[in-house]
Amino acid sequence: MSRATETMEEALRKALNDEVKPFGRGGGGCINSGRGYETKSLGKIFVKSNIKKGSDIMFRGEFASLKAMLETGAVRVPRPISVLNLGAHGWALVTDYIDMGGGNRQDLVKLGTQLARS
C-alpha cells in the first residue's frame, strides 16, 4: 500500500471517526479521484476527492443534487453522506457505494427510461 493511500485513509478515519479499509481499485479522471471503502458503522462507501481550490463548492453542489434526486424516488442514486475537509488531501464527497458491475442492456434501458421521466 502506498504512503499516499495510507495518508488518505488516516484522513478519512479521522474525519469519519470510523474504521476504513479500501477495496477494489481506486480510479481517477481528469477532475476527481474515487475509491470504495468498507467502514464499520456506514458499511460500504464511495469517496470522491479533489485537491483543487473550489472543490468544496463542487462537492456541496453535488451533495445537494444527489439529495434532491434521491428524494424524488424516480431513479436510484447513491445516498449522499457527507462533504469532508481532508486537509492536505483536499475535499471529499462521501456517498453510499453502489456496485456498478454486471449491468446489462435491460438495465441501461431502464436507466434511460427513469432519467427521461424525472
N, CA, C and O of each residue as an XYZ file, in Angstrom:
472
protein
N       0.849     -1.174      0.000
C       0.000      0.000      0.000
C       0.894      1.236      0.000
O       1.845      1.324      0.776
N       0.584      2.176     -0.865
C       1.430      3.365     -0.952
C       1.201      4.290      0.236
O       0.153      4.259      0.881
N       2.198      5.103      0.503
C       2.111      6.052      1.619
C       0.974      7.050      1.410
O       0.301      7.438      2.365
N       0.759      7.467      0.148
C      -0.323      8.414     -0.136
C      -1.678      7.806      0.214
O      -2.536      8.483      0.781
N      -1.871      6.529     -0.121
C      -3.128      5.859      0.209
C      -3.287      5.754      1.714
O      -4.376      5.991      2.236
N      -2.223      5.403      2.421
C      -2.280      5.310      3.885
C      -2.642      6.666      4.487
O      -3.438      6.740      5.424
N      -2.070      7.712      3.962
C      -2.345      9.039      4.474
C      -3.801      9.431      4.217
O      -4.441     10.031      5.081
N      -4.320      9.102      3.054
C      -5.721      9.372      2.744
C      -6.619      8.580      3.697
O      -7.614      9.104      4.198
N      -6.266      7.328      3.943
C      -7.051      6.503      4.872
C      -7.066      7.126      6.265
O      -8.109      7.168      6.918
N      -5.920      7.603      6.717
C      -5.862      8.235      8.037
C      -6.748      9.486      8.087
O      -7.446      9.720      9.074
N      -6.714     10.276      7.027
C      -7.558     11.477      6.973
C      -9.035     11.093      7.019
O      -9.831     11.757      7.684
N      -9.400     10.028      6.318
C     -10.792      9.566      6.340
C     -11.183      9.024      7.710
O     -12.266      9.315      8.217
N     -10.290      8.233      8.303
C     -10.572      7.698      9.650
C     -10.865      8.836     10.627
O     -11.819      8.780     11.404
N     -10.033      9.856     10.570
C     -10.187     10.995     11.476
C     -11.480     11.761     11.180
O     -12.234     12.079     12.100
N     -11.740     12.058      9.907
C     -12.916     12.847      9.530
C     -14.226     12.105      9.799
O     -15.215     12.713     10.206
N     -14.230     10.790      9.570
C     -15.444      9.994      9.770
C     -15.550      9.420     11.176
O     -16.611      8.943     11.579
N     -14.442      9.468     11.926
C     -14.385      8.843     13.249
C     -14.827      7.385     13.142
O     -15.685      6.923     13.894
N     -14.226      6.677     12.195
C     -14.625      5.307     11.886
C     -13.430      4.557     11.303
O     -12.465      5.161     10.832
N     -13.515      3.243     11.345
C     -12.509      2.415     10.687
C     -12.787      2.431      9.190
O     -13.944      2.354      8.777
N     -11.745      2.530      8.375
C     -11.907      2.482      6.923
C     -10.881      1.535      6.323
O      -9.718      1.511      6.725
N     -11.340      0.756      5.351
C     -10.455     -0.170      4.654
C     -10.800     -0.091      3.165
O     -11.941     -0.343      2.779
N      -9.813      0.260      2.326
C     -10.102      0.371      0.895
C     -10.400     -0.996      0.284
O      -9.887     -2.017      0.741
N     -11.233     -1.000     -0.748
C     -11.458     -2.229     -1.509
C     -11.524     -1.869     -2.986
O     -11.767     -0.719     -3.352
N     -11.308     -2.856     -3.809
C     -11.318     -2.628     -5.245
C     -10.167     -1.738     -5.667
O      -9.210     -1.519     -4.924
N     -10.289     -1.238     -6.869
C      -9.273     -0.336     -7.406
C      -9.738      1.095     -7.281
O     -10.899      1.405     -7.544
N      -8.847      1.954     -6.884
C      -9.144      3.379     -6.917
C      -9.046      3.853     -8.352
O      -8.409      3.203     -9.181
N      -9.660      4.957     -8.645
C      -9.599      5.470    -10.001
C      -9.675      6.975    -10.008
O      -9.957      7.614     -8.994
N      -9.425      7.512    -11.148
C      -9.499      8.957    -11.266
C      -9.646      9.364    -12.707
O      -9.222      8.665    -13.628
N     -10.249     10.496    -12.874
C     -10.386     11.068    -14.194
C      -9.583     12.346    -14.252
O      -8.617     12.521    -13.511
N      -9.983     13.227    -15.127
C      -9.251     14.487    -15.246
C      -9.662     15.491    -14.171
O      -9.030     16.539    -14.032
N     -10.719     15.181    -13.405
C     -11.177     16.125    -12.387
C     -11.042     15.565    -10.977
O     -10.420     16.196    -10.123
N     -11.612     14.393    -10.718
C     -11.655     13.828     -9.368
C     -11.021     12.448     -9.301
O     -10.781     11.805    -10.323
N     -10.754     12.006     -8.080
C     -10.321     10.637     -7.817
C     -11.398      9.981     -6.968
O     -12.094     10.656     -6.210
N     -11.536      8.674     -7.093
C     -12.549      7.985     -6.305
C     -12.096      6.608     -5.878
O     -11.246      5.984     -6.514
N     -12.686      6.141     -4.774
C     -12.342      4.818     -4.256
C     -13.439      4.337     -3.324
O     -14.097      5.131     -2.653
N     -13.625      3.027     -3.291
C     -14.560      2.416     -2.362
C     -13.855      2.063     -1.064
O     -12.686      1.676     -1.059
N     -14.584      2.202      0.040
C     -14.065      1.856      1.367
C     -15.131      1.085      2.133
O     -16.326      1.345      1.996
N     -14.684      0.148      2.929
C     -15.550     -0.556      3.876
C     -15.356      0.121      5.218
O     -14.224      0.310      5.664
N     -16.456      0.487      5.868
C     -16.377      1.114      7.184
C     -17.144      0.270      8.191
O     -17.987     -0.549      7.825
N     -16.842      0.478      9.442
C     -17.508     -0.285     10.496
C     -18.953      0.173     10.683
O     -19.853     -0.660     10.787
N     -19.187      1.481     10.726
C     -20.538      1.970     11.032
C     -21.388      2.310      9.804
O     -22.615      2.252      9.881
N     -20.768      2.662      8.679
C     -21.529      3.058      7.492
C     -21.621      1.966      6.434
O     -22.367      2.115      5.467
N     -20.890      0.884      6.594
C     -20.850     -0.143      5.555
C     -19.949      0.306      4.419
O     -18.948      0.986      4.641
N     -20.311     -0.081      3.187
C     -19.508      0.304      2.030
C     -19.856      1.730      1.618
O     -21.024      2.096      1.492
N     -18.801      2.524      1.411
C     -18.975      3.908      0.971
C     -18.100      4.171     -0.250
O     -17.134      3.453     -0.506
N     -18.455      5.207     -0.994
C     -17.637      5.677     -2.100
C     -17.154      7.073     -1.742
O     -17.939      7.923     -1.322
N     -15.861      7.304     -1.911
C     -15.270      8.602     -1.588
C     -14.670      9.201     -2.858
O     -13.757      8.634     -3.459
N     -15.198     10.348     -3.248
C     -14.692     11.090     -4.399
C     -13.937     12.289     -3.845
O     -14.479     13.039     -3.033
N     -12.691     12.479     -4.277
C     -11.883     13.560     -3.706
C     -11.248     14.434     -4.786
O     -11.102     14.038     -5.942
N     -10.878     15.645     -4.353
C     -10.254     16.606     -5.250
C      -9.455     17.595     -4.404
O      -9.933     18.066     -3.373
N      -8.240     17.905     -4.845
C      -7.388     18.817     -4.071
C      -7.415     20.254     -4.595
O      -6.784     21.137     -4.014
N      -8.139     20.491     -5.682
C      -8.134     21.830     -6.276
C      -9.010     22.805     -5.496
O     -10.013     22.425     -4.892
N      -8.605     24.061     -5.527
C      -9.362     25.135     -4.879
C     -10.781     25.168     -5.455
O     -10.973     25.063     -6.666
N     -11.753     25.314     -4.582
C     -13.147     25.368     -5.018
C     -13.838     24.020     -5.083
O     -15.037     23.950     -5.351
N     -13.093     22.945     -4.841
C     -13.721     21.620     -4.917
C     -14.779     21.434     -3.835
O     -15.697     20.630     -4.000
N     -14.660     22.170     -2.732
C     -15.701     22.095     -1.701
C     -17.036     22.585     -2.251
O     -18.082     22.017     -1.938
N     -17.009     23.627     -3.062
C     -18.239     24.163     -3.660
C     -18.843     23.132     -4.610
O     -20.053     22.905     -4.601
N     -17.990     22.508     -5.432
C     -18.448     21.486     -6.368
C     -19.098     20.324     -5.617
O     -20.178     19.867     -5.989
N     -18.436     19.846     -4.556
C     -18.966     18.702     -3.819
C     -20.231     19.054     -3.040
O     -21.121     18.213     -2.906
N     -20.326     20.264     -2.533
C     -21.568     20.672     -1.841
C     -22.736     20.718     -2.835
O     -23.862     20.350     -2.501
N     -22.453     21.170     -4.046
C     -23.478     21.179     -5.091
C     -23.894     19.778     -5.483
O     -25.081     19.506     -5.660
N     -22.924     18.886     -5.620
C     -23.242     17.501     -5.964
C     -24.022     16.829     -4.835
O     -24.955     16.069     -5.092
N     -23.642     17.107     -3.586
C     -24.357     16.570     -2.427
C     -25.834     16.978     -2.495
O     -26.722     16.139     -2.349
N     -26.089     18.279     -2.717
C     -27.465     18.784     -2.785
C     -28.225     18.167     -3.956
O     -29.405     17.841     -3.825
N     -27.560     18.005     -5.095
C     -28.202     17.412     -6.270
C     -28.570     15.957     -6.026
O     -29.677     15.533     -6.357
N     -27.647     15.188     -5.449
C     -27.941     13.787     -5.143
C     -29.092     13.672     -4.148
O     -29.960     12.811     -4.285
N     -29.089     14.539     -3.156
C     -30.157     14.528     -2.150
C     -31.512     14.797     -2.810
O     -32.495     14.117     -2.513
N     -31.561     15.785     -3.702
C     -32.811     16.118     -4.392
C     -33.285     14.962     -5.270
O     -34.475     14.645     -5.279
N     -32.369     14.327     -6.012
C     -32.746     13.194     -6.856
C     -33.213     12.016     -6.012
O     -34.178     11.338     -6.365
N     -32.535     11.773     -4.906
C     -32.903     10.680     -4.008
C     -34.323     10.873     -3.487
O     -35.096      9.918     -3.408
N     -34.660     12.098     -3.136
C     -35.982     12.393     -2.574
C     -37.114     12.192     -3.575
O     -38.252     11.957     -3.170
N     -36.827     12.280     -4.881
C     -37.881     12.057     -5.883
C     -38.239     10.586     -5.989
O     -39.379     10.248     -6.308
N     -37.280      9.706     -5.725
C     -37.509      8.276     -5.872
C     -37.624      7.839     -7.322
O     -37.948      6.681     -7.586
N     -37.367      8.739     -8.275
C     -37.531      8.434     -9.692
C     -36.405      7.572    -10.248
O     -36.615      6.790    -11.175
N     -35.224      7.715     -9.688
C     -34.064      6.973    -10.177
C     -33.157      6.674     -8.991
O     -33.086      7.449     -8.037
N     -32.469      5.545     -9.061
C     -31.584      5.169     -7.959
C     -30.286      5.956     -8.053
O     -29.602      5.946     -9.076
N     -29.971      6.628     -6.975
C     -28.709      7.362     -6.871
C     -28.086      7.026     -5.523
O     -28.792      6.605     -4.606
N     -26.782      7.205     -5.389
C     -26.171      6.954     -4.080
C     -26.635      7.989     -3.057
O     -26.795      9.167     -3.376
N     -26.848      7.532     -1.829
C     -27.245      8.433     -0.744
C     -26.038      9.269     -0.349
O     -25.006      8.720      0.038
N     -26.153     10.598     -0.440
C     -25.036     11.436     -0.009
C     -24.908     11.386      1.510
O     -25.901     11.502      2.228
N     -23.683     11.213      1.991
C     -23.437     11.093      3.427
C     -22.802     12.355      3.985
O     -23.251     12.882      5.003
N     -21.754     12.844      3.322
C     -21.045     13.994      3.878
C     -20.105     14.622      2.855
O     -19.675     13.973      1.901
N     -19.799     15.889      3.074
C     -18.709     16.572      2.373
C     -17.656     16.841      3.439
O     -17.943     17.471      4.457
N     -16.437     16.361      3.206
C     -15.385     16.420      4.223
C     -14.194     17.256      3.780
O     -13.802     17.229      2.613
N     -13.626     17.993      4.717
C     -12.359     18.681      4.507
C     -11.268     17.726      4.984
O     -11.178     17.426      6.174
N     -10.442     17.251      4.057
C      -9.391     16.286      4.387
C      -8.011     16.927      4.438
O      -7.002     16.251      4.236
N      -7.962     18.209      4.702
C      -6.683     18.893      4.847
C      -5.852     18.831      3.582
O      -6.283     19.303      2.530
N      -4.666     18.254      3.672
C      -3.747     18.169      2.533
C      -4.317     17.350      1.380
O      -3.846     17.464      0.248
N      -5.322     16.529      1.656
C      -5.951     15.703      0.617
C      -7.159     16.389      0.003
O      -7.912     15.769     -0.747
N      -7.347     17.661      0.315
C      -8.426     18.428     -0.293
C      -9.781     18.139      0.324
O      -9.914     17.969      1.536
N     -10.767     18.088     -0.528
C     -12.149     17.871     -0.112
C     -12.651     16.548     -0.665
O     -12.130     16.038     -1.657
N     -13.669     15.996     -0.014
C     -14.218     14.719     -0.458
C     -15.729     14.707     -0.312
O     -16.287     15.293      0.615
N     -16.375     14.029     -1.243
C     -17.799     13.737     -1.167
C     -17.916     12.264     -0.811
O     -17.345     11.410     -1.490
N     -18.652     11.965      0.247
C     -18.846     10.585      0.694
C     -20.290     10.196      0.420
O     -21.218     10.897      0.823
N     -20.475      9.065     -0.273
C     -21.812      8.553     -0.577
C     -21.865      7.061     -0.286
O     -20.839      6.424     -0.047
N     -23.084      6.512     -0.311
C     -23.215      5.060     -0.293
C     -22.486      4.512     -1.509
O     -22.370      5.185     -2.533
N     -21.998      3.292     -1.389
C     -21.340      2.630     -2.515
C     -22.392      1.865     -3.303
O     -23.165      1.098     -2.729
N     -22.426      2.068     -4.593
C     -23.311      1.300     -5.467
C     -22.433      0.505     -6.415
O     -21.623      1.077     -7.144
N     -22.589     -0.807     -6.409
C     -21.816     -1.673     -7.299
C     -22.358     -1.508     -8.714
O     -23.507     -1.851     -8.990
N     -21.534     -0.989     -9.596
C     -21.955     -0.730    -10.971
C     -21.617     -1.878    -11.919
O     -21.899     -1.798    -13.114
N     -21.020     -2.935    -11.398
C     -20.635     -4.063    -12.239
C     -21.820     -4.926    -12.621
O     -22.854     -4.913    -11.952
N     -21.667     -5.668    -13.688
C     -22.666     -6.658    -14.074
C     -23.911     -6.102    -14.733
O     -24.912     -6.810    -14.847
N     -23.876     -4.856    -15.168
C     -25.045     -4.290    -15.834
C     -25.264     -4.933    -17.197
O     -24.331     -5.459    -17.803
N     -26.495     -4.886    -17.667
C     -26.789     -5.421    -18.991
C     -27.645     -4.417    -19.757
O     -27.975     -3.350    -19.240
N     -28.000     -4.764    -20.984
C     -28.755     -3.844    -21.835
C     -30.082     -3.449    -21.193
O     -30.478     -2.286    -21.264
N     -30.770     -4.395    -20.573
C     -32.058     -4.088    -19.940
C     -31.891     -3.043    -18.832
O     -32.736     -2.163    -18.665
N     -30.794     -3.150    -18.080
C     -30.532     -2.159    -17.032
C     -30.340     -0.768    -17.627
O     -30.819      0.222    -17.075
N     -29.636     -0.700    -18.758
C     -29.395      0.590    -19.406
C     -30.688      1.191    -19.950
O     -30.892      2.403    -19.873
N     -31.563      0.345    -20.499
C     -32.863      0.814    -20.986
C     -33.683      1.358    -19.818
O     -34.301      2.416    -19.927
N     -33.686      0.631    -18.703
C     -34.422      1.073    -17.514
C     -33.872      2.409    -17.006
O     -34.642      3.301    -16.652
N     -32.545      2.547    -16.970
C     -31.924      3.795    -16.533
C     -32.367      4.953    -17.417
O     -32.763      6.005    -16.913
N     -32.302      4.765    -18.724
C     -32.708      5.816    -19.653
C     -34.166      6.208    -19.478
O     -34.504      7.390    -19.520
N     -35.026      5.224    -19.281
C     -36.454      5.481    -19.070
C     -36.681      6.262    -17.785
O     -37.453      7.222    -17.765
N     -36.010      5.852    -16.710
C     -36.168      6.545    -15.430
C     -35.651      7.978    -15.504
O     -36.264      8.890    -14.950
N     -34.535      8.174    -16.179
C     -33.993      9.529    -16.317
C     -34.930     10.421    -17.128
O     -35.108     11.596    -16.806
N     -35.526      9.860    -18.178
C     -36.432     10.637    -19.018
C     -37.680     11.064    -18.253
O     -38.241     12.126    -18.522
N     -38.115     10.244    -17.306
C     -39.320     10.556    -16.526
C     -39.055     11.552    -15.412
O     -39.974     12.223    -14.942
N     -37.798     11.651    -14.987
C     -37.521     12.527    -13.837
C     -37.370     13.975    -14.226
O     -37.135     14.824    -13.366
